Structures are given as structure tokens and as C-alpha cells.
């Protein structure tokens, strides 16, 4: 028994990348995110390229340590427009709070307690963030889990005919609503997706570091393929949306306090389950400045 316990403790201390066995995802063990060294940073970066999303568990890091972790991946990018129209933490405007907690009627974070539909982050900008890091401070007893779908696999699994048809086509990525369906401050309701404000990106993008092609859809709501009749665009986007999250592309994290997830926003989509609105969920998040899609 003693030996088994020692062995378990030793395993946790060793820097190891353990693939989830699913369509993406790995756990990295033997990491102290509060005391990063070069070998750990290199391992994390490679693991993110190889597995697209990694989880490091049991990390009681501070906001400053979250920011320091983010900066090892590149320059931080301030979050998009929050539902309150200003940063949630005055001292750390680079941190986005994801939470359903309200104080005196004012949200303490984005996304509430409802489902956040499949999406990729910040794709309504010309240069969407490359990496996002989400750290769990408070977690409800059930629900609120986060799912990731591998979009290299989604691209590769498309029938050749459809690949040919879609190659070079461009999608409008609406900025009006966030993935929880909340209207962003300063935006008005949109009824015709062709008029949606937001960036345009090719439907297939090439990851600058891996050279691999990925399907790049963004949010379904108000999305639109440029140059196609609206009905055809709607039909194709529904079909592609269903394809992109096929179970064999997906891994999900069942959150525990102290979990830190790092994901590559260039080749994944993600969604979040709803949870009981009377329970608290509190996450702090940073993201890394992006590049033009190619
Ligand atoms: C995000 C996001 C979902 C979650 O941070 O970009 O979509 O699990 N979060 O809170
Ligand atoms: Mn997101």
C-alpha cells in the first residue's frame, strides 16, 4: 500500500503528457504553474500543438501567475467586449472573468449559467486569439463542463467533393452575440446574417505552426457563407456544424477547482454545458494575441 502511494505521488511529480485517448486533449502532470521553468513551458507548448487542449490539475494560481503563464505563450490580448462594457477586474484588464455570479444586480463575469454553444473565440476579429487559458476558481457540483472538438479531424473527415466545393469560400463571423447568446454591449439585434458586423475568414484555415488545415466555422448564429444564396449558406452551415462536433473529434473536461486548461483556438471549437443557476461558477481567463488567418 505504502509503495502504491509512493508510486502515485512519484507519477504526479514527473513531467508527463498523458493523451486522453479521445479526439483531442491531454493531461500534463508534474507541473507547478506557480513556478514555471523552461522545460515545463516547452513541454506545455508542444503538448498544446500535439493534443490541441491540455489540462493541468490542482493549480492554486493567482491572477499574476495566470498572466505570467499566458505571457510564456505570447503577448496577451485584452478580452472582447464584456456584457458590462468594461473589464471585470480593474487591476487586470487582460483577465476575462467567466462567471454566473451577480452582485447587486451586476454580472461578475460573462456567459451566465446557460449553455455556451459551439464556437471558436474572437473569430469576429481579423486576428483571432491563438491560445486561451481558463482557470477554475469555483465550480458547481454538476454541469458546466467544457467540450472541445478537433477541427483538423473535422476537415480531414469531410468528403472530397465537399472539400472541393468549400475550398476558398469565406464565412462572415458575427460579433453581435457571444456564445451564450448575450447581446454584446453597443450592438443591435441582427436579422439578416448577410449584414452581420464581424470579420471574414476562409472556411478552411492553415495552422501556421503545424501546417495542418482545419475547418474554421465560429458561431452558428448569424454565420453566413459569402456569395452563396442565403438558403444554401444556411443549409451548408447546419450540415458543417453537425459534422464539426462529431463524437470522435471531441474530448471534455469535468472541472475541478484548480484545473487550468490551455487550448489552441486555431484548430478547435468548444462549448459549455449549462448548470444550476443557483450554484456559483467562477473562472479567470487570459488569451494570446492572434495573427491574420491563412
Ligand atoms: C471561453 C469559454 C467556456 C467555459 O472561456 O472562451 O467559452 O467553460 N468558456 O466557461
Ligand atoms: Mn469560448
XYZ file of C-alpha atoms and ligand atoms in Angstrom:
305
model
C 0.000 0.000 0.000
C 2.734 2.391 1.026
C 4.583 1.567 -2.196
C 1.499 2.155 -4.302
C 1.011 5.549 -2.652
C 4.647 6.455 -3.211
C 4.388 5.397 -6.847
C 1.269 7.536 -7.318
C 2.974 10.538 -5.727
C 6.072 10.000 -7.884
C 3.964 9.853 -11.055
C 2.379 13.167 -10.196
C 5.775 14.749 -9.719
C 7.071 13.629 -13.100
C 6.537 15.905 -16.084
C 4.340 13.738 -18.256
C 1.883 14.221 -21.104
C -0.969 11.731 -20.903
C -3.224 11.741 -24.018
C -6.961 11.494 -23.321
C -7.429 8.792 -25.944
C -10.236 10.911 -27.437
C -10.310 13.198 -30.483
C -8.137 15.751 -28.662
C -6.904 16.560 -25.156
C -4.130 15.514 -22.793
C -3.337 15.934 -19.130
C 0.079 17.289 -18.233
C 1.258 16.116 -14.810
C 4.247 17.085 -12.696
C 3.701 20.789 -13.324
C 3.694 23.685 -10.870
C 2.224 26.601 -12.809
C 3.281 28.950 -9.998
C 6.957 28.121 -10.578
C 7.428 27.677 -14.311
C 10.749 26.575 -15.758
C 11.835 26.373 -19.389
C 11.442 22.607 -19.692
C 7.865 22.776 -18.423
C 6.967 25.652 -20.735
C 8.445 23.785 -23.719
C 6.522 20.634 -22.775
C 3.250 22.550 -22.399
C 3.684 24.295 -25.751
C 4.446 21.063 -27.579
C 1.567 19.284 -25.829
C -0.839 22.013 -26.969
C 0.376 21.635 -30.569
C 0.092 17.833 -30.394
C -3.165 17.484 -28.425
C -4.819 20.903 -29.072
C -6.038 21.249 -25.465
C -4.258 20.317 -22.252
C -5.381 20.281 -18.652
C -3.093 20.827 -15.686
C -4.882 19.896 -12.468
C -4.644 21.136 -8.906
C -3.102 24.553 -9.611
C -3.953 27.195 -6.983
C -2.529 30.050 -9.067
C -3.058 33.783 -8.567
C -4.113 36.255 -11.258
C -0.495 37.382 -11.610
C 0.633 33.781 -12.095
C -2.118 33.240 -14.691
C -0.865 36.320 -16.524
C 2.743 35.073 -16.298
C 1.681 31.685 -17.701
C -0.130 33.431 -20.554
C 2.928 35.517 -21.407
C 5.032 32.380 -21.947
C 2.782 31.732 -24.993
C 2.973 35.268 -26.430
C 1.575 38.726 -25.983
C -1.681 38.903 -24.030
C -4.729 40.245 -25.807
C -7.403 42.056 -23.802
C -10.768 40.259 -23.954
C -13.605 41.205 -26.322
C -16.420 43.490 -25.202
C -17.794 42.208 -21.887
C -21.507 42.304 -21.115
C -20.889 45.168 -18.654
C -18.847 47.096 -21.252
C -15.656 47.266 -19.157
C -13.081 44.872 -17.668
C -14.368 42.778 -14.756
C -11.153 43.248 -12.769
C -9.941 46.862 -12.902
C -6.442 45.881 -11.810
C -6.085 43.177 -14.506
C -7.872 44.272 -17.692
C -6.231 41.365 -19.576
C -8.201 38.879 -17.488
C -11.714 37.937 -18.567
C -13.968 36.565 -15.859
C -16.336 33.797 -16.952
C -18.995 33.524 -14.265
C -22.700 33.448 -13.488
C -22.210 35.266 -10.175
C -24.115 38.538 -9.765
C -23.538 41.179 -7.132
C -26.142 43.910 -6.632
C -27.638 43.021 -10.000
C -24.336 43.380 -11.848
C -22.711 40.329 -13.514
C -19.245 39.490 -12.170
C -18.422 37.670 -15.422
C -19.557 36.651 -18.922
C -21.658 33.708 -20.115
C -24.087 33.260 -17.199
C -25.183 29.699 -16.360
C -26.758 28.699 -19.682
C -25.220 26.627 -22.421
C -22.418 28.261 -24.388
C -22.884 26.896 -27.905
C -20.051 25.501 -30.051
C -17.717 28.308 -31.067
C -14.160 29.427 -31.532
C -13.012 32.518 -29.631
C -12.787 36.016 -31.096
C -13.291 34.870 -34.683
C -15.320 38.047 -35.273
C -11.951 39.841 -35.272
C -9.439 39.915 -38.150
C -6.787 38.390 -35.884
C -8.498 35.930 -33.524
C -6.575 34.907 -30.416
C -4.299 31.897 -30.857
C -4.304 30.402 -27.364
C -6.735 30.691 -24.466
C -6.108 29.702 -20.853
C -9.021 29.103 -18.493
C -8.501 28.598 -14.769
C -11.187 27.275 -12.402
C -11.696 29.077 -9.081
C -15.238 27.938 -8.227
C -17.100 25.032 -9.812
C -20.751 23.948 -9.449
C -21.400 20.404 -8.153
C -22.802 19.339 -11.552
C -22.838 20.619 -15.140
C -20.791 23.470 -16.582
C -18.369 21.074 -18.281
C -16.462 22.220 -21.350
C -16.227 20.246 -24.617
C -13.614 20.575 -27.349
C -13.795 19.276 -30.937
C -10.715 18.741 -33.114
C -11.159 20.754 -36.319
C -8.159 19.206 -38.119
C -10.059 15.923 -37.861
C -13.277 17.647 -38.920
C -11.527 18.989 -42.033
C -9.866 15.686 -42.856
C -13.122 13.739 -42.473
C -15.034 15.905 -44.965
C -15.944 14.134 -48.210
C -13.579 15.204 -51.038
C -16.448 16.653 -53.025
C -17.479 18.945 -50.184
C -13.846 19.950 -49.579
C -13.600 20.971 -53.225
C -16.868 22.891 -53.112
C -15.887 24.801 -49.976
C -12.213 25.480 -50.753
C -11.599 29.241 -50.875
C -15.064 30.170 -49.555
C -15.303 32.805 -46.856
C -17.527 32.952 -43.756
C -18.790 36.105 -42.002
C -18.232 35.749 -38.233
C -20.890 37.814 -36.476
C -19.830 39.866 -33.461
C -23.353 40.726 -32.291
C -23.857 37.899 -29.777
C -21.474 35.951 -27.561
C -21.633 32.156 -27.366
C -24.184 32.314 -24.546
C -26.482 34.310 -26.840
C -25.924 37.544 -24.890
C -26.053 40.730 -26.990
C -22.683 42.458 -26.708
C -22.794 45.986 -25.345
C -23.022 48.547 -28.145
C -24.506 46.092 -30.719
C -28.045 45.873 -32.064
C -30.082 42.767 -32.958
C -29.389 41.296 -36.385
C -31.988 39.529 -38.509
C -30.156 39.112 -41.844
C -26.806 37.303 -41.395
C -25.511 38.904 -44.601
C -25.481 42.211 -42.723
C -23.709 40.898 -39.639
C -20.816 43.015 -38.361
C -17.641 40.983 -37.915
C -14.555 39.626 -39.648
C -14.469 37.363 -42.669
C -12.283 34.263 -42.694
C -11.743 31.417 -45.098
C -13.737 28.327 -44.147
C -10.529 26.258 -44.065
C -7.519 27.744 -42.322
C -3.948 26.524 -42.153
C -2.296 26.418 -38.739
C 0.920 28.460 -39.030
C 2.939 26.129 -36.769
C 1.698 22.663 -37.719
C 0.923 23.430 -41.390
C -2.279 21.404 -40.999
C -5.645 22.524 -42.364
C -8.626 22.924 -40.066
C -12.305 23.637 -40.536
C -12.956 27.164 -39.220
C -16.612 27.861 -38.506
C -17.012 30.181 -35.498
C -20.506 30.520 -34.038
C -23.521 29.241 -35.923
C -25.793 32.166 -35.082
C -25.783 34.751 -37.904
C -22.930 32.976 -39.682
C -23.045 33.259 -43.437
C -21.011 31.970 -46.382
C -20.213 34.908 -48.646
C -21.513 34.723 -52.203
C -23.978 31.846 -51.744
C -27.757 32.265 -51.698
C -28.765 32.622 -48.028
C -30.734 29.357 -48.038
C -27.792 27.369 -49.360
C -25.449 29.015 -46.880
C -27.827 28.132 -44.015
C -28.144 24.524 -45.164
C -24.384 24.072 -45.596
C -23.573 25.698 -42.246
C -26.101 23.461 -40.467
C -24.551 20.409 -42.120
C -20.991 21.525 -41.319
C -21.943 22.470 -37.757
C -23.254 18.960 -37.115
C -20.170 17.412 -38.720
C -17.678 19.587 -36.796
C -18.675 18.193 -33.391
C -18.935 14.501 -34.228
C -18.236 12.494 -31.038
C -14.965 11.051 -32.365
C -13.468 14.579 -32.565
C -14.461 15.506 -29.000
C -12.948 15.471 -25.505
C -14.462 17.186 -22.493
C -13.195 18.392 -19.154
C -15.131 17.731 -15.993
C -13.913 20.680 -13.996
C -12.403 20.641 -10.557
C -11.195 23.694 -8.678
C -7.603 24.442 -9.662
C -7.881 22.956 -13.168
C -6.097 25.070 -15.753
C -6.925 24.432 -19.403
C -4.764 25.682 -22.258
C -6.192 25.367 -25.764
C -5.320 26.202 -29.330
C -8.097 28.332 -30.724
C -6.885 27.856 -34.327
C -7.924 24.222 -34.653
C -10.683 23.620 -32.067
C -14.254 24.590 -31.386
C -15.611 24.416 -27.834
C -18.908 24.581 -25.960
C -20.036 24.579 -22.342
C -22.923 22.779 -20.652
C -25.463 24.755 -18.699
C -25.586 24.360 -14.913
C -27.851 25.172 -11.973
C -28.112 28.969 -11.875
C -28.207 28.965 -8.068
C -24.681 27.447 -7.936
C -21.514 29.520 -8.345
C -19.026 29.035 -11.179
C -16.040 31.384 -11.379
C -13.230 31.127 -13.938
C -10.403 33.509 -14.840
C -9.128 33.542 -18.381
C -6.371 35.072 -20.498
C -5.769 34.866 -24.214
C -2.861 35.355 -26.571
C -2.842 37.887 -29.372
C -3.621 36.388 -32.742
C -2.473 36.561 -36.294
C -4.392 37.023 -39.556
C -5.904 33.683 -40.600
C -4.427 31.946 -43.610
C -14.150 30.572 -23.029
C -15.341 29.735 -22.948
C -16.470 28.150 -21.537
C -16.434 27.759 -20.113
O -13.500 30.787 -21.992
O -13.793 31.015 -24.133
O -16.016 29.542 -23.916
O -16.294 26.579 -19.831
N -15.569 29.192 -21.751
O -16.539 28.626 -19.260
Mn -15.026 30.443 -25.712
